[in-house]
Tab-separated table of C-alpha atoms and ligand atoms in Angstrom:
chain	number	residue	atom	x	y	z
A	22	UNK	CA	18.052	5.172	-20.257
A	23	UNK	CA	16.027	5.402	-17.554
A	24	UNK	CA	13.695	8.315	-17.472
A	25	UNK	CA	13.144	10.141	-13.843
A	26	UNK	CA	9.693	10.892	-12.479
A	27	UNK	CA	9.729	14.266	-13.357
A	28	UNK	CA	7.119	15.209	-10.798
A	29	UNK	CA	9.880	14.675	-8.287
A	30	UNK	CA	11.963	17.739	-9.656
A	31	UNK	CA	8.838	20.075	-8.719
A	32	UNK	CA	9.345	19.269	-5.210
A	33	UNK	CA	11.314	22.229	-3.470
A	34	UNK	CA	14.672	20.912	-2.298
A	35	UNK	CA	15.175	23.343	0.728
A	36	UNK	CA	13.419	21.415	3.357
A	37	UNK	CA	12.026	23.381	6.344
A	38	UNK	CA	13.823	21.752	9.105
A	39	UNK	CA	17.469	21.709	7.139
A	40	UNK	CA	16.874	25.760	6.442
A	41	UNK	CA	16.516	25.941	10.232
A	42	UNK	CA	19.418	23.925	11.442
A	43	UNK	CA	21.537	25.902	8.825
A	44	UNK	CA	20.627	29.083	10.618
A	45	UNK	CA	21.112	27.854	14.466
A	46	UNK	CA	24.403	26.426	12.864
A	47	UNK	CA	25.488	29.775	11.740
A	48	UNK	CA	24.436	31.361	15.268
A	49	UNK	CA	26.499	28.564	16.959
A	50	UNK	CA	29.542	29.061	15.074
A	51	UNK	CA	29.613	32.716	16.033
A	52	UNK	CA	28.436	32.337	19.689
A	53	UNK	CA	29.848	28.558	20.364
A	54	UNK	CA	29.411	28.811	24.232
A	55	UNK	CA	25.805	30.021	23.909
A	56	UNK	CA	23.280	27.474	25.212
A	57	UNK	CA	20.439	27.224	22.724
A	58	UNK	CA	17.066	25.629	23.648
A	59	UNK	CA	14.898	24.449	20.887
A	60	UNK	CA	10.861	24.885	21.295
A	61	UNK	CA	10.948	23.889	17.451
A	62	UNK	CA	11.104	19.992	17.875
A	63	UNK	CA	8.348	18.286	16.293
A	64	UNK	CA	9.494	15.026	18.378
A	65	UNK	CA	8.412	13.937	21.535
A	66	UNK	CA	11.427	13.610	24.567
A	67	UNK	CA	9.945	11.413	27.266
A	68	UNK	CA	10.947	7.852	26.921
A	69	UNK	CA	8.433	4.659	26.541
A	70	UNK	CA	6.251	4.056	29.531
A	71	UNK	CA	7.236	1.045	31.534
A	72	UNK	CA	4.076	-1.027	30.534
A	73	UNK	CA	5.433	-0.640	26.875
A	74	UNK	CA	8.825	-1.360	27.613
A	75	UNK	CA	7.762	-4.891	29.424
A	76	UNK	CA	5.739	-5.904	26.703
A	77	UNK	CA	8.774	-5.373	24.180
A	78	UNK	CA	10.934	-7.240	26.273
A	79	UNK	CA	8.169	-10.315	26.732
A	80	UNK	CA	7.807	-10.181	22.784
A	81	UNK	CA	11.251	-10.176	22.218
A	82	UNK	CA	11.608	-13.404	24.214
A	83	UNK	CA	9.137	-15.064	22.308
A	84	UNK	CA	10.904	-14.266	19.116
A	85	UNK	CA	14.106	-16.158	20.885
A	86	UNK	CA	12.611	-19.458	20.955
A	87	UNK	CA	11.624	-21.828	17.887
A	88	UNK	CA	7.965	-22.354	19.404
A	89	UNK	CA	6.937	-18.840	19.877
A	90	UNK	CA	9.226	-17.198	16.904
A	91	UNK	CA	6.898	-15.157	14.616
A	92	UNK	CA	8.030	-14.492	11.417
A	93	UNK	CA	6.028	-12.617	8.836
A	94	UNK	CA	2.841	-11.369	10.202
A	95	UNK	CA	-0.447	-10.522	8.451
A	96	UNK	CA	-0.288	-7.176	6.288
A	97	UNK	CA	-3.109	-5.988	7.903
A	98	UNK	CA	-1.724	-6.360	11.319
A	99	UNK	CA	-2.408	-8.915	14.308
A	100	UNK	CA	-5.978	-9.403	15.248
A	101	UNK	CA	-4.820	-9.111	19.095
A	102	UNK	CA	-4.197	-5.142	18.290
A	103	UNK	CA	-6.836	-4.511	16.136
A	104	UNK	CA	-9.524	-6.052	18.738
A	105	UNK	CA	-7.711	-3.661	21.171
A	106	UNK	CA	-8.108	-0.522	19.106
A	107	UNK	CA	-11.886	-1.475	18.338
A	108	UNK	CA	-12.359	-2.029	22.064
A	109	UNK	CA	-10.509	0.712	23.602
A	110	UNK	CA	-10.558	3.529	20.939
A	111	UNK	CA	-14.067	3.274	19.308
A	112	UNK	CA	-16.502	1.196	21.057
A	113	UNK	CA	-16.451	3.542	24.327
A	114	UNK	CA	-17.358	6.311	21.543
A	115	UNK	CA	-20.029	4.092	20.252
A	116	UNK	CA	-18.334	3.736	16.899
A	117	UNK	CA	-18.881	0.317	15.614
A	118	UNK	CA	-16.328	-0.913	13.150
A	119	UNK	CA	-15.380	-4.150	12.076
A	120	UNK	CA	-12.015	-5.795	12.459
A	121	UNK	CA	-11.318	-5.626	8.740
A	122	UNK	CA	-11.649	-1.757	8.760
A	123	UNK	CA	-8.736	-1.501	10.808
A	124	UNK	CA	-5.187	-1.709	8.659
A	125	UNK	CA	-2.005	-1.576	11.252
A	126	UNK	CA	0.878	0.724	9.870
A	127	UNK	CA	4.286	1.991	10.522
A	128	UNK	CA	2.874	4.825	11.515
A	129	UNK	CA	0.771	8.010	9.898
A	130	UNK	CA	3.127	9.484	8.047
A	131	UNK	CA	3.486	6.532	5.467
A	132	UNK	CA	-0.273	5.927	5.265
A	133	UNK	CA	-1.206	9.401	4.891
A	134	UNK	CA	1.342	9.817	2.085
A	135	UNK	CA	0.194	6.515	0.420
A	136	UNK	CA	-3.183	6.374	0.778
A	137	UNK	CA	-3.405	8.825	-2.565
A	138	UNK	CA	-2.491	6.112	-4.615
A	139	UNK	CA	-6.084	4.692	-4.618
A	140	UNK	CA	-7.633	7.707	-6.430
A	141	UNK	CA	-6.731	9.134	-10.223
A	142	UNK	CA	-4.260	11.472	-10.563
A	143	UNK	CA	-6.602	14.177	-11.851
A	144	UNK	CA	-8.771	14.361	-8.407
A	145	UNK	CA	-8.743	17.761	-7.016
A	146	UNK	CA	-7.320	17.966	-3.670
A	147	UNK	CA	-8.156	20.616	-0.887
A	148	UNK	CA	-6.004	21.213	1.979
A	149	UNK	CA	-5.902	23.648	5.256
A	150	UNK	CA	-3.508	26.009	4.885
A	151	UNK	CA	-0.890	25.873	6.719
A	152	UNK	CA	-0.314	22.064	6.900
A	153	UNK	CA	1.651	19.176	7.539
A	154	UNK	CA	3.842	19.055	4.408
A	155	UNK	CA	3.263	15.224	3.765
A	156	UNK	CA	-0.130	15.651	2.478
A	157	UNK	CA	0.768	18.171	-0.572
A	158	UNK	CA	4.151	16.661	-1.214
A	159	UNK	CA	2.755	13.005	-1.664
A	160	UNK	CA	0.251	14.045	-4.085
A	161	UNK	CA	3.018	16.102	-6.058
A	162	UNK	CA	5.001	13.188	-6.378
A	163	UNK	CA	2.521	11.802	-8.673
A	164	UNK	CA	1.739	15.120	-10.326
A	165	UNK	CA	-1.369	15.579	-8.750
A	166	UNK	CA	-0.436	18.990	-7.249
A	167	UNK	CA	0.789	20.603	-10.188
A	168	UNK	CA	3.748	23.140	-9.776
A	169	UNK	CA	4.957	25.395	-7.256
A	170	UNK	CA	4.546	28.996	-7.995
A	171	UNK	CA	6.646	32.101	-6.679
A	172	UNK	CA	4.022	32.424	-3.773
A	173	UNK	CA	4.089	29.109	-2.415
A	174	UNK	CA	1.146	27.908	-3.470
A	175	UNK	CA	0.752	24.647	-5.672
A	176	UNK	CA	-1.130	25.334	-9.028
A	177	UNK	CA	-3.734	22.496	-8.776
A	178	UNK	CA	-4.374	22.616	-4.855
A	179	UNK	CA	-7.191	24.462	-3.345
A	180	UNK	CA	-5.975	26.208	-0.196
A	181	UNK	CA	-8.255	26.641	2.646
A	182	UNK	CA	-6.672	29.421	4.907
A	183	UNK	CA	-6.865	29.008	8.796
A	184	UNK	CA	-5.609	32.436	10.419
A	185	UNK	CA	-6.639	34.411	13.398
A	186	UNK	CA	-9.408	36.307	10.986
A	187	UNK	CA	-11.480	33.125	10.675
A	188	UNK	CA	-10.400	31.634	14.223
A	189	UNK	CA	-8.521	28.971	12.383
A	190	UNK	CA	-11.789	27.126	11.267
A	191	UNK	CA	-11.495	26.567	7.464
A	192	UNK	CA	-14.413	27.752	5.292
A	193	UNK	CA	-16.109	25.536	3.118
A	194	UNK	CA	-14.455	25.338	-0.376
A	195	UNK	CA	-16.222	27.676	-2.887
A	196	UNK	CA	-15.988	25.040	-5.689
A	197	UNK	CA	-16.458	21.055	-5.607
A	198	UNK	CA	-13.647	19.080	-4.617
A	199	UNK	CA	-12.869	15.626	-4.831
A	200	UNK	CA	-10.720	15.026	-1.668
A	201	UNK	CA	-9.996	17.221	1.500
A	202	UNK	CA	-7.337	16.797	4.090
A	203	UNK	CA	-8.219	17.380	7.524
A	204	UNK	CA	-5.857	16.974	10.713
A	205	UNK	CA	-7.599	17.669	13.963
A	206	UNK	CA	-6.101	18.735	16.439
A	207	UNK	CA	-4.022	20.679	14.047
A	208	UNK	CA	-0.176	20.295	13.551
A	209	UNK	CA	0.862	23.199	13.319
A	210	UNK	CA	-1.491	25.355	14.304
A	211	UNK	CA	-2.720	23.215	17.469
A	212	UNK	CA	-6.155	24.412	16.953
A	213	UNK	CA	-9.272	22.183	16.929
A	214	UNK	CA	-12.953	21.819	15.237
A	215	UNK	CA	-15.717	21.344	17.674
A	216	UNK	CA	-17.978	18.871	16.619
A	217	UNK	CA	-20.402	21.041	15.103
A	218	UNK	CA	-17.784	22.449	12.894
A	219	UNK	CA	-16.431	19.048	11.798
A	220	UNK	CA	-19.902	17.821	11.264
A	221	UNK	CA	-20.385	20.681	8.526
A	222	UNK	CA	-17.094	18.926	6.535
A	223	UNK	CA	-18.977	15.592	6.953
A	224	UNK	CA	-22.142	17.193	5.312
A	225	UNK	CA	-20.132	19.003	2.712
A	226	UNK	CA	-18.640	15.469	2.033
A	227	UNK	CA	-21.787	14.038	1.692
A	228	UNK	CA	-23.476	16.420	-0.558
A	229	UNK	CA	-20.405	16.909	-3.079
A	230	UNK	CA	-19.754	13.152	-3.068
A	231	UNK	CA	-16.169	14.340	-1.950
A	232	UNK	CA	-13.498	12.172	0.264
A	233	UNK	CA	-12.201	13.303	3.558
A	234	UNK	CA	-8.523	12.056	4.627
A	235	UNK	CA	-9.073	12.693	8.372
A	236	UNK	CA	-5.435	12.700	10.492
A	237	UNK	CA	-6.064	12.092	14.123
A	238	UNK	CA	-2.797	11.799	15.300
A	239	UNK	CA	-2.969	14.341	18.209
A	240	UNK	CA	-6.490	12.920	19.507
A	241	UNK	CA	-5.020	11.900	22.671
A	242	UNK	CA	-4.276	15.422	23.285
A	243	UNK	CA	-7.834	16.694	23.426
A	244	UNK	CA	-8.927	18.111	26.857
A	245	UNK	CA	-12.235	19.204	26.088
A	246	UNK	CA	-15.532	17.148	25.593
A	247	UNK	CA	-16.994	19.068	22.759
A	248	UNK	CA	-13.786	18.092	20.352
A	249	UNK	CA	-14.508	14.799	18.444
A	250	UNK	CA	-11.491	12.289	18.991
A	251	UNK	CA	-12.384	10.598	15.916
A	252	UNK	CA	-14.506	11.826	12.778
A	253	UNK	CA	-16.884	8.854	13.123
A	254	UNK	CA	-18.120	10.448	15.994
A	255	UNK	CA	-20.189	12.271	13.316
A	256	UNK	CA	-23.225	10.695	11.869
A	257	UNK	CA	-22.714	9.738	8.229
A	258	UNK	CA	-18.850	10.054	8.247
A	259	UNK	CA	-17.882	6.251	7.869
A	260	UNK	CA	-19.316	6.645	4.223
A	261	UNK	CA	-16.899	9.610	3.508
A	262	UNK	CA	-13.933	9.525	5.638
A	263	UNK	CA	-10.877	7.556	5.872
A	264	UNK	CA	-9.082	8.147	9.460
A	265	UNK	CA	-5.185	7.921	10.254
A	266	UNK	CA	-4.029	7.194	13.564
A	267	UNK	CA	-0.586	6.954	15.235
A	268	UNK	CA	1.042	5.950	18.646
A	269	UNK	CA	4.130	8.500	17.808
A	270	UNK	CA	2.459	11.384	19.619
A	271	UNK	CA	0.015	9.524	21.796
A	272	UNK	CA	2.622	7.194	23.447
A	273	UNK	CA	5.989	8.163	22.332
A	274	UNK	CA	6.477	5.546	19.468
A	275	UNK	CA	8.369	8.028	16.992
A	276	UNK	CA	11.692	5.902	17.072
A	277	UNK	CA	9.497	2.446	17.511
A	278	UNK	CA	6.974	2.766	14.574
A	279	UNK	CA	3.072	1.913	14.769
A	280	UNK	CA	-0.093	3.380	13.770
A	281	UNK	CA	-3.121	2.444	12.212
A	282	UNK	CA	-5.735	3.468	9.426
A	283	UNK	CA	-9.441	3.150	9.370
A	284	UNK	CA	-10.784	2.554	5.991
A	285	UNK	CA	-14.660	1.796	6.584
A	286	UNK	CA	-16.420	-0.682	3.824
A	287	UNK	CA	-18.981	2.105	2.911
A	288	UNK	CA	-16.595	4.471	1.923
A	289	UNK	CA	-16.570	4.388	-2.075
A	290	UNK	CA	-15.042	5.825	-5.128
A	291	UNK	CA	-16.392	5.938	-8.542
A	292	UNK	CA	-14.930	4.578	-11.849
A	293	UNK	CA	-15.360	6.836	-15.015
A	294	UNK	CA	-18.513	5.253	-16.025
A	295	UNK	CA	-19.952	5.784	-12.609
A	296	UNK	CA	-19.883	2.229	-11.122
A	297	UNK	CA	-19.193	2.668	-7.177
A	298	UNK	CA	-16.178	0.582	-5.819
A	299	UNK	CA	-15.383	0.253	-2.298
A	300	UNK	CA	-12.032	1.707	-0.807
A	301	UNK	CA	-11.378	-1.266	1.696
A	302	UNK	CA	-10.631	-3.782	-0.635
A	303	UNK	CA	-8.098	-1.658	-2.712
A	304	UNK	CA	-6.392	-0.466	0.201
A	305	UNK	CA	-6.108	-4.058	1.423
A	306	UNK	CA	-4.666	-5.016	-2.252
A	307	UNK	CA	-2.280	-2.284	-1.790
A	308	UNK	CA	-0.991	-3.173	1.636
A	309	UNK	CA	-0.648	-6.897	1.014
A	310	UNK	CA	1.440	-5.804	-2.329
A	311	UNK	CA	3.620	-3.186	-1.095
A	312	UNK	CA	3.770	-3.770	2.768
A	313	UNK	CA	4.697	-6.622	4.579
A	314	UNK	CA	3.436	-5.469	8.186
A	315	UNK	CA	4.465	-3.561	11.269
A	316	UNK	CA	6.955	-6.100	13.235
A	317	UNK	CA	5.439	-8.168	16.123
A	318	UNK	CA	7.173	-6.268	18.601
A	319	UNK	CA	6.135	-2.999	17.801
A	320	UNK	CA	2.435	-4.140	17.846
A	321	UNK	CA	2.642	-5.851	21.418
A	322	UNK	CA	4.215	-2.523	22.472
A	323	UNK	CA	0.850	-0.824	20.965
A	324	UNK	CA	-1.308	-3.361	22.611
A	325	UNK	CA	0.223	-2.400	26.210
A	326	UNK	CA	-0.811	0.872	25.737
A	327	UNK	CA	-4.512	-0.324	26.562
A	328	UNK	CA	-3.655	-2.173	29.641
A	329	UNK	CA	-4.452	-0.446	32.870
A	330	UNK	CA	-1.184	0.725	33.466
A	331	UNK	CA	-0.243	1.487	30.044
A	332	UNK	CA	-3.479	4.115	29.853
A	333	UNK	CA	-2.215	5.320	33.187
A	334	UNK	CA	1.377	5.865	32.101
A	335	UNK	CA	0.941	7.366	28.421
A	336	UNK	CA	-1.769	9.732	30.186
A	337	UNK	CA	0.906	10.929	32.636
A	338	UNK	CA	3.297	11.603	29.888
A	339	UNK	CA	0.681	13.457	27.763
A	340	UNK	CA	-0.301	15.463	30.734
A	341	UNK	CA	3.444	16.443	31.315
A	342	UNK	CA	3.331	17.989	28.047
A	343	UNK	CA	0.021	19.868	28.319
A	344	UNK	CA	1.594	21.187	31.469
A	345	UNK	CA	4.331	22.518	29.535
A	346	UNK	CA	1.658	24.048	26.731
A	347	UNK	CA	-0.342	25.633	29.425
A	348	UNK	CA	2.534	27.569	30.917
A	349	UNK	CA	3.742	28.789	27.417
A	350	UNK	CA	0.692	29.965	26.566
A	351	UNK	CA	0.116	31.824	30.083
A	352	UNK	CA	3.503	33.484	29.645
A	353	UNK	CA	3.500	34.325	26.218
A	354	UNK	CA	0.066	35.943	26.435
A	355	UNK	CA	1.409	37.705	29.636
A	356	UNK	CA	3.860	39.866	27.471
A	357	UNK	CA	1.430	40.792	25.171
A	358	UNK	CA	1.646	38.153	22.455
A	359	UNK	CA	-1.128	36.671	20.242
A	360	UNK	CA	-1.256	32.690	20.933
A	361	UNK	CA	-3.277	30.203	19.790
A	362	UNK	CA	-3.802	26.590	20.023
A	363	UNK	CA	-2.003	24.653	22.818
A	364	UNK	CA	-5.201	23.790	24.808
A	365	UNK	CA	-5.902	20.608	23.087
A	366	UNK	CA	-2.589	19.808	21.498
A	367	UNK	CA	0.849	20.060	22.067
A	368	UNK	CA	1.490	23.188	19.789
A	369	UNK	CA	1.329	26.699	20.224
A	370	UNK	CA	0.972	29.019	17.207
A	371	UNK	CA	2.082	32.478	17.823
A	372	UNK	CA	1.313	35.768	15.570
A	373	UNK	CA	4.483	37.512	15.372
A	374	UNK	CA	4.678	41.018	16.976
A	375	UNK	CA	4.438	44.089	14.507
A	376	UNK	CA	3.551	41.979	11.302
A	377	UNK	CA	7.221	40.655	11.314
A	378	UNK	CA	7.872	37.965	8.840
A	379	UNK	CA	7.772	34.497	10.287
A	380	UNK	CA	11.769	34.111	9.692
A	381	UNK	CA	12.403	37.721	10.964
A	382	UNK	CA	10.855	36.721	14.400
A	383	UNK	CA	12.694	33.387	14.189
A	384	UNK	CA	15.864	35.067	13.978
A	385	UNK	CA	14.851	37.497	16.811
A	386	UNK	CA	14.327	35.064	19.036
A	387	UNK	CA	17.433	32.916	18.138
A	388	UNK	CA	19.641	35.952	18.228
A	389	UNK	CA	18.189	37.593	21.603
A	390	UNK	CA	16.419	34.609	23.395
A	391	UNK	CA	18.636	31.804	22.177
A	392	UNK	CA	15.305	30.041	21.486
A	393	UNK	CA	14.264	28.058	18.096
A	394	UNK	CA	10.884	28.141	17.117
A	395	UNK	CA	9.489	26.809	13.457
A	396	UNK	CA	8.674	29.514	11.172
A	397	UNK	CA	4.909	29.176	9.964
A	398	UNK	CA	5.374	30.288	6.539
A	399	UNK	CA	7.383	26.745	6.191
A	400	UNK	CA	3.843	25.118	6.871
A	401	UNK	CA	2.088	27.190	4.166
A	402	UNK	CA	1.459	30.504	2.763
A	403	UNK	CA	-0.992	31.169	5.488
A	404	UNK	CA	1.746	30.574	8.113
A	405	UNK	CA	3.250	33.443	7.144
A	406	UNK	CA	3.282	35.922	10.191
A	407	UNK	CA	3.149	32.929	12.870
A	408	UNK	CA	5.747	30.676	14.368
A	409	UNK	CA	5.276	27.220	15.903
A	410	UNK	CA	6.437	26.349	19.365
A	411	UNK	CA	6.047	23.070	20.729
A	412	UNK	CA	5.498	21.731	24.329
A	413	UNK	CA	7.608	18.156	23.875
A	414	UNK	CA	10.557	19.918	25.844
A	415	UNK	CA	11.355	18.992	29.563
A	416	UNK	CA	9.911	21.249	32.140
A	417	UNK	CA	13.136	22.544	32.771
A	418	UNK	CA	14.269	23.752	29.646
A	419	UNK	CA	10.574	24.972	28.675
A	420	UNK	CA	10.708	27.361	31.893
A	421	UNK	CA	14.217	28.492	31.058
A	422	UNK	CA	13.272	29.224	27.336
A	423	UNK	CA	10.394	31.093	28.641
A	424	UNK	CA	12.202	33.224	31.172
A	425	UNK	CA	14.696	34.024	28.414
A	426	UNK	CA	11.741	35.109	26.044
A	427	UNK	CA	10.362	37.279	29.133
A	428	UNK	CA	13.624	38.982	29.879
A	429	UNK	CA	13.975	39.815	25.951
A	430	UNK	CA	10.458	41.737	25.792
B	503	PLP	C1	3.594	13.424	14.099
B	503	PLP	C2	2.662	13.317	13.011
B	503	PLP	C3	2.017	12.151	12.400
B	503	PLP	C4	2.813	11.091	12.987
B	503	PLP	O1	3.714	10.459	12.213
B	503	PLP	P1	3.955	8.805	12.266
B	503	PLP	O2	4.545	8.410	10.883
B	503	PLP	O3	3.084	8.055	12.999
B	503	PLP	O4	5.247	9.250	13.286
B	503	PLP	C5	1.073	12.093	11.746
B	503	PLP	N1	0.371	13.348	11.549
B	503	PLP	C6	0.981	14.508	11.788
B	503	PLP	C7	0.161	15.475	11.098
B	503	PLP	C8	2.051	14.460	12.579
B	503	PLP	O5	2.432	15.898	13.323
């Protein structure tokens, strides 16, 4: 008899986006002719840029002849991509990393979900709230999160609320924690931390011997100079932080798959007897055992984002989305809504009017404006009273959605 990993049974089986789809479908059944616009999508919509497509065609042709065919690649990723990352992402910010501190992945979701395997089940974890659900759920799967209580909190997780009251800047934990998940620019709130605010977290980690898992999936959307693109811009971070990157939102790779994780050699963890061990060789070992590399074609595609044309083309697409974000923020503020984020991220975090619940406001927007948003409470207890809107739509559909919302209010 095979016994189930009971921790999986603790995960709630109602998934946020399935619940949303159910409610949207219920609406469409009753109003089959109504055109519904989604501002809830967490996926990009613009196609891959020409430089990337060209690189993929070329890589495909290479795979077609025996001389240039590539089979299994290095589990850590090809040197051409690791070197392009060092040269284009880190050196311009005066961050000096070695090639073997960069691990190419098939995206940041897998790595942010898997990295917790390297630490014992009884470490304490802290998360900002609201939060990208992967961080908690992956910890729940090995029993580290405890159980989910009635009020939506996991019993063993330390929550750091981010709300309008604290300007979406989480307070340092009252107690010592072992691991802290930070994601900036943030999904879902679209807010950021300044260099000084992030510095406090690095100092906390140094003082408390804690690890920071830093998700930088949206760094390409940053528009302001005082917001760090990488936690390694902060002195001392290379001793305490692991950083996750993705080409998904940067270059539209959500369907293509490529990302990378930075594991500096100085980051160490402790044995029960107090011996310090670097995480870098452990992650290398984990990847060599469980991961067989990202496809050659995807890695050539990622490399192409660093060419002059590639850089210019992906920048154009990000500007396109950020133009939506600006329009949305301006229009929604114009009708008196409290709107956060959207300045350095493709997400807007909108406070519901008159203390309505997230789901109530979701339904109001759906039934009155025929616009779909994402209820904030789905991202954690502190998301109650907010909804998330995304800037990933087309200009035309975004404008139309705004007009409908404006007409209703
Ligand atoms: C979209 C997103 C990612 C990227 O995930 P991929 O697996 O690389 O597509 C990572 N973190 C957050 C918070 C995201 O929203």
